[in-house]
XYZ file of N, CA, C and O in Angstrom:
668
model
N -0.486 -8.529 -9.558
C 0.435 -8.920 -8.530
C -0.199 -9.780 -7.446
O 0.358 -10.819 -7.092
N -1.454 -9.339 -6.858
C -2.318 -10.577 -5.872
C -2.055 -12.021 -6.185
O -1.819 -13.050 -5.551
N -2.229 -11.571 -7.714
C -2.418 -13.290 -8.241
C -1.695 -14.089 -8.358
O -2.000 -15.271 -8.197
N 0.067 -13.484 -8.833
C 1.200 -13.861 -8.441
C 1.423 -14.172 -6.960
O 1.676 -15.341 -6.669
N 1.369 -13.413 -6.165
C 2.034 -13.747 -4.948
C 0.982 -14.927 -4.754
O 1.490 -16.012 -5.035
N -0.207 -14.999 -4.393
C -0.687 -15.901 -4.027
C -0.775 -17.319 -4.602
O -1.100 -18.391 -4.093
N -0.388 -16.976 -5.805
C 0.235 -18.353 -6.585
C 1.790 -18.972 -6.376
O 2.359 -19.917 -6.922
N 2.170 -18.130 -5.463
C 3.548 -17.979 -5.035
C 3.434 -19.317 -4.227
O 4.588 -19.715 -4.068
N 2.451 -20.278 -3.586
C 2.621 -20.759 -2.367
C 3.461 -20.294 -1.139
O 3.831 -21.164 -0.351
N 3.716 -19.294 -0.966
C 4.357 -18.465 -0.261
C 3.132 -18.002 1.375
O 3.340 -18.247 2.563
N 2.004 -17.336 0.757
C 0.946 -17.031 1.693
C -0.117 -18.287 2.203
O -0.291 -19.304 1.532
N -0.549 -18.115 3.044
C -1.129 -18.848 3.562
C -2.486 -19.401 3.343
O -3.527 -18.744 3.372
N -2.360 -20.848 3.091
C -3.820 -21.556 2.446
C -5.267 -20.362 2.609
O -6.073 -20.156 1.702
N -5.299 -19.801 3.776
C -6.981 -18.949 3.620
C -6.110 -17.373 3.840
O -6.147 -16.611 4.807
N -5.313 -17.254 2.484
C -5.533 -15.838 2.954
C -6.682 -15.461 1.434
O -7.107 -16.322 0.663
N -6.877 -14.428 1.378
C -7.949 -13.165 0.465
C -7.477 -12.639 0.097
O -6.653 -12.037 0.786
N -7.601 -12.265 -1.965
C -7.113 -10.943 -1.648
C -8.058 -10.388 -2.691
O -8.518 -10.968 -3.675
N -8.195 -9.519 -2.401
C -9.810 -8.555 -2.912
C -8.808 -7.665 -3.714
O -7.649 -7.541 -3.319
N -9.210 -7.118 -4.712
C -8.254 -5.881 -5.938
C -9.348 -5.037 -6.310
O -10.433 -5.141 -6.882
N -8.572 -4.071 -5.709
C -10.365 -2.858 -6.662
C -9.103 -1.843 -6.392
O -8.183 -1.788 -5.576
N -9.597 -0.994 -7.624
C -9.100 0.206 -8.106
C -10.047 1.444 -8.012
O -11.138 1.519 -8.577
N -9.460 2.444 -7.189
C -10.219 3.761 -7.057
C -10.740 3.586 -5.564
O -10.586 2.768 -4.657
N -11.461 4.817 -5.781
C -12.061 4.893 -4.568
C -13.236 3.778 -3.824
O -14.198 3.465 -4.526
N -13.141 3.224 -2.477
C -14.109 2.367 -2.261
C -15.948 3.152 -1.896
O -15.947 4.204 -1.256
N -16.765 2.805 -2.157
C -18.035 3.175 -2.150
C -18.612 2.859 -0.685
O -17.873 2.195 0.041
N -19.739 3.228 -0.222
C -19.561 2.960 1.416
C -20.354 1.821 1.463
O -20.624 1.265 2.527
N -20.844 1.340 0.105
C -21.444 -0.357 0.026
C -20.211 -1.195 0.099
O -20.192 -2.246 0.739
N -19.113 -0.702 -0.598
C -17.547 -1.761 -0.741
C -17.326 -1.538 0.733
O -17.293 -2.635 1.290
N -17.177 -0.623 1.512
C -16.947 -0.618 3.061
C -17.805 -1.263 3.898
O -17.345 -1.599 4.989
N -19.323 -1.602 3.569
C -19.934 -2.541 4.016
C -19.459 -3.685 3.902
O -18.919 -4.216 4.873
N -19.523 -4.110 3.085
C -19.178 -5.607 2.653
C -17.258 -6.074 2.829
O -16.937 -7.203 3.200
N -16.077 -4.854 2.447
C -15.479 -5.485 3.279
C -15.600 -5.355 5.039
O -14.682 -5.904 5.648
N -16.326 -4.888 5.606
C -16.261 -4.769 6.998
C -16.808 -5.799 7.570
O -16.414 -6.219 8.658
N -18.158 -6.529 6.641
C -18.653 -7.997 7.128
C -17.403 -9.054 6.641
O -17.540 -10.158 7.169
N -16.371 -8.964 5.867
C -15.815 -10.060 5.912
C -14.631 -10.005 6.871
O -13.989 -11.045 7.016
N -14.275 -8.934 7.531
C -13.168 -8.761 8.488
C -14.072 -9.219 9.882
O -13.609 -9.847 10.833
N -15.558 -8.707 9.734
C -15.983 -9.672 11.189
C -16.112 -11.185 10.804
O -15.881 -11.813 11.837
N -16.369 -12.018 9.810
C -16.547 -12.840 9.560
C -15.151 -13.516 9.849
O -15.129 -14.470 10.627
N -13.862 -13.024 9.198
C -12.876 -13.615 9.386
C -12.193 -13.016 11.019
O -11.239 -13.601 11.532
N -12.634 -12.198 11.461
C -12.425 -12.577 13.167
C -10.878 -11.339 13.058
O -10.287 -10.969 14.072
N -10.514 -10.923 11.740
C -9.539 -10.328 11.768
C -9.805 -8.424 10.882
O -10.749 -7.829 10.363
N -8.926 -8.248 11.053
C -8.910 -7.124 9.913
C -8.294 -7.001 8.499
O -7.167 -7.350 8.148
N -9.286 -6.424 7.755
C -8.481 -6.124 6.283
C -6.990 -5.512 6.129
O -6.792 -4.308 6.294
N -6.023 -6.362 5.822
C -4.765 -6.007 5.708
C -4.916 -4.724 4.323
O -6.022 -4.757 3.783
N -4.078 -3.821 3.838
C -4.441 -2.848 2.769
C -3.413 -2.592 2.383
O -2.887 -1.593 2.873
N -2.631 -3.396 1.298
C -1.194 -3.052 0.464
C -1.566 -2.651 -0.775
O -2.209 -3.217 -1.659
N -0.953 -1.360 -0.682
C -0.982 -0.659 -1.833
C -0.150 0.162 -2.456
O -0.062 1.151 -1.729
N 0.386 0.277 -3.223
C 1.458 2.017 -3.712
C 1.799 2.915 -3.029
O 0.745 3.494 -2.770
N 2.459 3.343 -2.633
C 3.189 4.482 -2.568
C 3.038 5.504 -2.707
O 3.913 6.359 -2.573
N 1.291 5.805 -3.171
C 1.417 6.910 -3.762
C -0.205 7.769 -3.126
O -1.122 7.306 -2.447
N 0.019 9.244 -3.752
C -1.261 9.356 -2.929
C -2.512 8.997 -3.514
O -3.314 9.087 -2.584
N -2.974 8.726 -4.294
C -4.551 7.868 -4.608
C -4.722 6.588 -3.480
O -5.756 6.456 -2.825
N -3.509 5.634 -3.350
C -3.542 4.360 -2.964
C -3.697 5.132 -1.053
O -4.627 4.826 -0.308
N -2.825 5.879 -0.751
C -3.020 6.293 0.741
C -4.555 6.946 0.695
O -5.290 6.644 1.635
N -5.093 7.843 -0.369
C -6.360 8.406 -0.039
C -7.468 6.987 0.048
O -8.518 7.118 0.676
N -7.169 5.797 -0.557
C -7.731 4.539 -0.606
C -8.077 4.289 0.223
O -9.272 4.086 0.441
N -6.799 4.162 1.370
C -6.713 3.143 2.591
C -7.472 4.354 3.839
O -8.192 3.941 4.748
N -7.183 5.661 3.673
C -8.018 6.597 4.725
C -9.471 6.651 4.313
O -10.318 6.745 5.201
N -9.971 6.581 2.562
C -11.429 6.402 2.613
C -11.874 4.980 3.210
O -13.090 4.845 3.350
N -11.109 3.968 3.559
C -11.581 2.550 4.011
C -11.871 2.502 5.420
O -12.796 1.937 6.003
N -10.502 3.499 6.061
C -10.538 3.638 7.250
C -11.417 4.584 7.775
O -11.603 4.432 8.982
N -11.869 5.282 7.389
C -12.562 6.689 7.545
C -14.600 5.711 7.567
O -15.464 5.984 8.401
N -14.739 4.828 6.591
C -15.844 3.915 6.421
C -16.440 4.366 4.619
O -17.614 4.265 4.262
N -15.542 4.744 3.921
C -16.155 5.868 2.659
C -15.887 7.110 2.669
O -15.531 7.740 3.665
N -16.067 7.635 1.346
C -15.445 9.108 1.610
C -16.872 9.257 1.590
O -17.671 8.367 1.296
N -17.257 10.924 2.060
C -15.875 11.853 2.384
C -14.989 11.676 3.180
O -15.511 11.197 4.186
N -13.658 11.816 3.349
C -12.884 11.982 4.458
C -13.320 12.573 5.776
O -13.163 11.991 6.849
N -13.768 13.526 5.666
C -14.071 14.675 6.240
C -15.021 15.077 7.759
O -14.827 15.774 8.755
N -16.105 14.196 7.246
C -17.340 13.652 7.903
C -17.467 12.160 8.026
O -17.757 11.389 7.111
N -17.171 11.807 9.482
C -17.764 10.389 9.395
C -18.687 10.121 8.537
O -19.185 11.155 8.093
N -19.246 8.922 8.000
C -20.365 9.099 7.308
C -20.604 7.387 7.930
O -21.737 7.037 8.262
N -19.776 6.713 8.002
C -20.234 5.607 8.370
C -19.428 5.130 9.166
O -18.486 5.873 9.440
N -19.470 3.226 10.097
C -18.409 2.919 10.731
C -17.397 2.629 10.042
O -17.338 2.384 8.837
N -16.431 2.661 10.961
C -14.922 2.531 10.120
C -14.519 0.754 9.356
O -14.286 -0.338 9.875
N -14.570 1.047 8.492
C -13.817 -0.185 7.803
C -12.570 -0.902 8.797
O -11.510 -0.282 8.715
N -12.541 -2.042 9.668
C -11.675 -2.613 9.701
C -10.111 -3.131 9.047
O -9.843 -4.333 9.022
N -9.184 -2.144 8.557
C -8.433 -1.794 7.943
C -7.076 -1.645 8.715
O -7.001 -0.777 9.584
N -5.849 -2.563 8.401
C -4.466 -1.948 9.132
C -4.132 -1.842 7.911
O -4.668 -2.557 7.065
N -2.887 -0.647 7.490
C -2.077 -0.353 6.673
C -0.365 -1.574 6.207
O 0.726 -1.605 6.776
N -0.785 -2.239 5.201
C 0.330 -3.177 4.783
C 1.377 -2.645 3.686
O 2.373 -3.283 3.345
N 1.061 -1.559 3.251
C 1.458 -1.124 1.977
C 2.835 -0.545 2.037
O 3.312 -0.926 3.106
N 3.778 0.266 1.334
C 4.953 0.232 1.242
C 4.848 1.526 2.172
O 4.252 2.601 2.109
N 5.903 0.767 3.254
C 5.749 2.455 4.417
C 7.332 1.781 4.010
O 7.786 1.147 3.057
N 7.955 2.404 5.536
C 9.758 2.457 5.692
C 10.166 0.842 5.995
O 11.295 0.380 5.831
N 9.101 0.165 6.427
C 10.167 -1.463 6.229
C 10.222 -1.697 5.303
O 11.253 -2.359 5.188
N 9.537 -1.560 3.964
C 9.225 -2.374 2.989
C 10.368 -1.579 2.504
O 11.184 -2.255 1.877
N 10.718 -0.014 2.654
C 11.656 0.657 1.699
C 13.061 0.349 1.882
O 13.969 0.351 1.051
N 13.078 0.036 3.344
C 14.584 -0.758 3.815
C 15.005 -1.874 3.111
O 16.192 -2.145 2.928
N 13.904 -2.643 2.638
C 14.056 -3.915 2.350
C 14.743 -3.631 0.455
O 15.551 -4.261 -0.228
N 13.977 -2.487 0.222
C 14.064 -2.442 -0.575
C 15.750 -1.868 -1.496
O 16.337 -2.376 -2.451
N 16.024 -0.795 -0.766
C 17.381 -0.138 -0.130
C 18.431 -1.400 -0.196
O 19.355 -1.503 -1.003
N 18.049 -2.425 0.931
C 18.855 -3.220 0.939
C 19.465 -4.157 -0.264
O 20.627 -4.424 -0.574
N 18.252 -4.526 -0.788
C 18.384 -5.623 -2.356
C 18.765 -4.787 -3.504
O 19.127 -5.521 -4.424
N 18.818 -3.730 -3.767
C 18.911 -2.667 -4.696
C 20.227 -3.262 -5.651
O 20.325 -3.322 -6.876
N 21.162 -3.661 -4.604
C 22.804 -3.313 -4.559
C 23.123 -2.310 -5.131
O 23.009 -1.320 -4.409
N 23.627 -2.026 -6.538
C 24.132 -0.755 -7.455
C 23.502 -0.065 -7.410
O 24.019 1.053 -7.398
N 21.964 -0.098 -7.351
C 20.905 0.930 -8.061
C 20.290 2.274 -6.985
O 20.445 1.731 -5.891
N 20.103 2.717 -6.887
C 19.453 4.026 -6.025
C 18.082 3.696 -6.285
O 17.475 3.366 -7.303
N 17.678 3.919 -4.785
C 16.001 3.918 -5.059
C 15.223 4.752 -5.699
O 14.030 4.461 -5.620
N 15.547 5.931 -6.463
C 14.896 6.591 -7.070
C 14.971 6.268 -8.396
O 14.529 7.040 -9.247
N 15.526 5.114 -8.707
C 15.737 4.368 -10.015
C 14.199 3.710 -10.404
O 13.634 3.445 -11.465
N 13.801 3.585 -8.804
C 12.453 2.395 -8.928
C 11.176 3.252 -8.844
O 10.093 2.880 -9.296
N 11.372 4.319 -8.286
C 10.555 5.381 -8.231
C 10.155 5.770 -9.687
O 10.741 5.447 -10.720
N 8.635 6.805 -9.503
C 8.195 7.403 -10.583
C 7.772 8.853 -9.984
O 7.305 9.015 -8.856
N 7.994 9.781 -10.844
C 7.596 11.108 -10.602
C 5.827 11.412 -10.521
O 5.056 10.948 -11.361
N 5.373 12.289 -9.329
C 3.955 12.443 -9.641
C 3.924 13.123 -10.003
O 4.891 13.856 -10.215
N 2.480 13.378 -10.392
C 1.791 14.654 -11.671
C 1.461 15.169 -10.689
O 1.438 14.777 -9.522
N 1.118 16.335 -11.289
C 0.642 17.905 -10.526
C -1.155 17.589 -9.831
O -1.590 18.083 -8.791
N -1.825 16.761 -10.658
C -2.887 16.063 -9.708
C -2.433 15.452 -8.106
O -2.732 15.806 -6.965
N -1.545 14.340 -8.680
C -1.404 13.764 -7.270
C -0.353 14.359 -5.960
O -0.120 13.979 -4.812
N 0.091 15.432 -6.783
C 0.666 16.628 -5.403
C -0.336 17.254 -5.338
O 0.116 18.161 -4.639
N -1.460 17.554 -5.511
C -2.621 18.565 -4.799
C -3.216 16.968 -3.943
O -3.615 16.934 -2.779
N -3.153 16.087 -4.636
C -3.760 14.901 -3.335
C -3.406 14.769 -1.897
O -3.943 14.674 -0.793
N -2.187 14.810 -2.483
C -1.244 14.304 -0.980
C -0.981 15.618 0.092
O -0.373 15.519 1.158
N -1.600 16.889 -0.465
C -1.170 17.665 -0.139
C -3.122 17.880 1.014
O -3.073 18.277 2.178
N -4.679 17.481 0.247
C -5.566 17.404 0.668
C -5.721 16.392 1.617
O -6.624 16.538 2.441
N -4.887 15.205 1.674
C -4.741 14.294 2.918
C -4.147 14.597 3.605
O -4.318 13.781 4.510
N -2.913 15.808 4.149
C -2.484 16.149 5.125
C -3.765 17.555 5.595
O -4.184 17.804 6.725
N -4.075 18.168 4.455
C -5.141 19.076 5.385
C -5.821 17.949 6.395
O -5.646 17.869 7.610
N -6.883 16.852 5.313
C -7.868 16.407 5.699
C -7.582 15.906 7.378
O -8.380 15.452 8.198
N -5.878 16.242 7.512
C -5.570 15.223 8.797
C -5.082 13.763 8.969
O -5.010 13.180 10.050
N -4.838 13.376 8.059
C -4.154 12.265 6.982
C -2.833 12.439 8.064
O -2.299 13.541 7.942
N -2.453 11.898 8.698
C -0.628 11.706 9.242
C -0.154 10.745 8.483
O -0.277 9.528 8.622
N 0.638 11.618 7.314
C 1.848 10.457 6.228
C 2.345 10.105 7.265
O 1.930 9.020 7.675
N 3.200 10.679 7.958
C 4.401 10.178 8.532
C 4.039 9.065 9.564
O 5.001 8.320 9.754
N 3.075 8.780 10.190
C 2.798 8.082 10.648
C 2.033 6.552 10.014
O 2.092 5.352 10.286
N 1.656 7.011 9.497
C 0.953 5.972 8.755
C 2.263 5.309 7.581
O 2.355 4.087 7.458
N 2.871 5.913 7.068
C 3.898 5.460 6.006
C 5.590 5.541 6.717
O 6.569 4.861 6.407
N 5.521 6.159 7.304
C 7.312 6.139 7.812
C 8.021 7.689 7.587
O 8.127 8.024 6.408
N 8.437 8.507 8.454
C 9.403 9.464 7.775
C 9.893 9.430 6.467
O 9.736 10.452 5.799
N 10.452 8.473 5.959
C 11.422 8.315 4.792
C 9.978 8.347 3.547
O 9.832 9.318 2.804
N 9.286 7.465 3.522
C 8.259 7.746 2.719
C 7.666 9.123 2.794
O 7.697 9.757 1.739
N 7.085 9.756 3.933
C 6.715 10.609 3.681
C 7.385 11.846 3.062
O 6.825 12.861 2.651
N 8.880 11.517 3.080
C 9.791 12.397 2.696
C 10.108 12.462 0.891
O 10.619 13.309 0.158
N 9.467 11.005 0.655
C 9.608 10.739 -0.520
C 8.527 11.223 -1.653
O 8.635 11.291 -2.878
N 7.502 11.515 -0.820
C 6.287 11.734 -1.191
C 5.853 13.231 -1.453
O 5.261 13.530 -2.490
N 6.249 14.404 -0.227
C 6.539 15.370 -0.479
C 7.547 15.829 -0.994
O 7.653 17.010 -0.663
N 8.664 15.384 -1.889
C 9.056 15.419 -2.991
C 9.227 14.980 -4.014
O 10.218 14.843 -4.731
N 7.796 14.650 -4.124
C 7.535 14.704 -5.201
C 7.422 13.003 -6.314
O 7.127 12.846 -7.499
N 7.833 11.967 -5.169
C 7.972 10.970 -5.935
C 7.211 10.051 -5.647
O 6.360 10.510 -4.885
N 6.980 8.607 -5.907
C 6.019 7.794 -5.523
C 6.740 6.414 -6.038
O 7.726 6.367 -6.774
N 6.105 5.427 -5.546
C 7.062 4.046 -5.480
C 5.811 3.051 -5.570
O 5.251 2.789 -4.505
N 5.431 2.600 -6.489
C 4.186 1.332 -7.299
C 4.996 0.344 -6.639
O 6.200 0.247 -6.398
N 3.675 -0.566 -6.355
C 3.990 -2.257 -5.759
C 5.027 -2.925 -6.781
O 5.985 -3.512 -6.279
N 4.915 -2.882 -8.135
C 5.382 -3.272 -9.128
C 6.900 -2.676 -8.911
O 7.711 -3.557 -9.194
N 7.438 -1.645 -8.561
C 8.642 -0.862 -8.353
C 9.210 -1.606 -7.044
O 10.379 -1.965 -7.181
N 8.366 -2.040 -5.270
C 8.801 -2.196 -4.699
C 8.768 -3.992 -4.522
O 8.571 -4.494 -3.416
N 8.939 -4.645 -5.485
C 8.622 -6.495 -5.392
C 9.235 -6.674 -6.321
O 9.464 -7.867 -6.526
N 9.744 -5.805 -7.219
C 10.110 -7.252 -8.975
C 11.436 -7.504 -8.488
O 12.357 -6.799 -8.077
N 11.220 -8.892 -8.687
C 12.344 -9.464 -8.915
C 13.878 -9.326 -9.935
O 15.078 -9.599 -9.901
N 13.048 -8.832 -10.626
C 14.624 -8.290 -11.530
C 15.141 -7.430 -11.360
O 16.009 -7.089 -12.162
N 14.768 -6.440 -9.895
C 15.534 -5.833 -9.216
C 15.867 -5.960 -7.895
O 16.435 -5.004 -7.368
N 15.682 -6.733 -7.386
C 15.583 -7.450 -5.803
C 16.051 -8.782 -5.728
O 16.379 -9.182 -4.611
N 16.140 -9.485 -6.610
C 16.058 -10.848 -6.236
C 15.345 -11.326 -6.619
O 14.384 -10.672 -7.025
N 15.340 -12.674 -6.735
C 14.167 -14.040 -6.659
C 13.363 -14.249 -5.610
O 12.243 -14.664 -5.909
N 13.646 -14.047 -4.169
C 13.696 -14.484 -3.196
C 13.062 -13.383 -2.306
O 12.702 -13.615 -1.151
N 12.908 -11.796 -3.091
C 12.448 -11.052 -2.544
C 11.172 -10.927 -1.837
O 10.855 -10.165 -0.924
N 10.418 -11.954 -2.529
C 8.464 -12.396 -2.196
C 8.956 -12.974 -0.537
O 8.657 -12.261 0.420
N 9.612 -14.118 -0.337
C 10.215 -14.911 1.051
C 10.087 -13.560 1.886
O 9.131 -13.419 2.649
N 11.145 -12.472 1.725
C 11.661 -11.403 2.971
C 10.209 -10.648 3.007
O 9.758 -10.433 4.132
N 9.426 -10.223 1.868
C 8.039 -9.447 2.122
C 7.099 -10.021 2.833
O 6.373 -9.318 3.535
N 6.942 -11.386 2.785
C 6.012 -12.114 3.072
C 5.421 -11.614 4.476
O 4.341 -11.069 4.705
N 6.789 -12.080 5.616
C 6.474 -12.075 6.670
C 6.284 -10.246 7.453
O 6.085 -9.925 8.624
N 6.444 -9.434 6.275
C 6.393 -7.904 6.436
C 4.585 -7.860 6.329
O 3.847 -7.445 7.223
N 4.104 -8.463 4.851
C 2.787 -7.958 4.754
C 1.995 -8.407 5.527
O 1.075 -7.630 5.781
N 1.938 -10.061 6.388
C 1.589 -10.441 7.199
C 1.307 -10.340 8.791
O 0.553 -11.014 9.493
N 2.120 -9.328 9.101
C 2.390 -9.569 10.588
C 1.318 -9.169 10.981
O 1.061 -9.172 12.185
């Protein structure tokens, strides 16, 4: 999906977009933290819906896991990923369909996740929106791929996200 949107001509001549899967290492938190001082800004972090992708963005923010224990400085990191605008947006373009159409059920792993990021002190609701977090403790989860395709949103749906993942 990076590669699409950004082939989209849609985003902007110098934006980045870095793709790693799993957990980041506190060398990947080094190195993105020199390119957020380098670029004078912070690492934007769009991701799923779900809890691996939120435990992602708190090990980035946190500087590496553990969660638990600082262990290093914090990764320069704001949250872009599907909180409650993106789900409005999503709500909205749906027309016929219910959003739990686009949704996927989690496994019994990723409810003990989401359930260790609110111990760890993790605020869903803040970080993702009431409605997400509502979505989440029951049980469901919503992939980038679920909240952008066009063959359920529109053509035009990349245009209305744009200026969401950006701000």
């Amino acid at each position: 999906f990076p590669r699409m949107w950004l082939r989209s001509d849609l985003f902007p001549d110098r934006t980045d977009a870095i793709v790693h899967y799993g957990m980041p290492s506190r060398r990947q938190c080094d190195l993105l933290r020199a390119h957020a001082d380098a670029a004078g800004a912070p690492i934007r972090f769009v991701g799923d819906l779900d809890p691996l992708d939120l435990t992602v963005f708190a090990s980035l923010h946190a500087g590496g896991a553990p969660l638990r224990a600082r262990a290093a400085p914090a990764t320069p990191v704001t949250y872009a990923g599907i909180d409650d605008s993106w789900l409005s947006i999503c709500e909205r373009r749906l027309r016929d369909r219910q959003l739990t159409s686009v949704c996927i059920r989690q496994d019994a792993t990723e409810k003990r996740l989401l359930a260790a990021l609110e111990r760890a002190g993790v605020d869903i609701d803040a970080l993702v929106g009431p409605r997400c977090a509502a979505l989440l403790r029951g049980g469901l989860k919503l992939e980038i791929e679920g909240a952008s395709n066009a063959a359920f949103y529109g053509e035009n749906v990349m245009r209305e996200l744009l200026p969401r993942l950006l701000r």
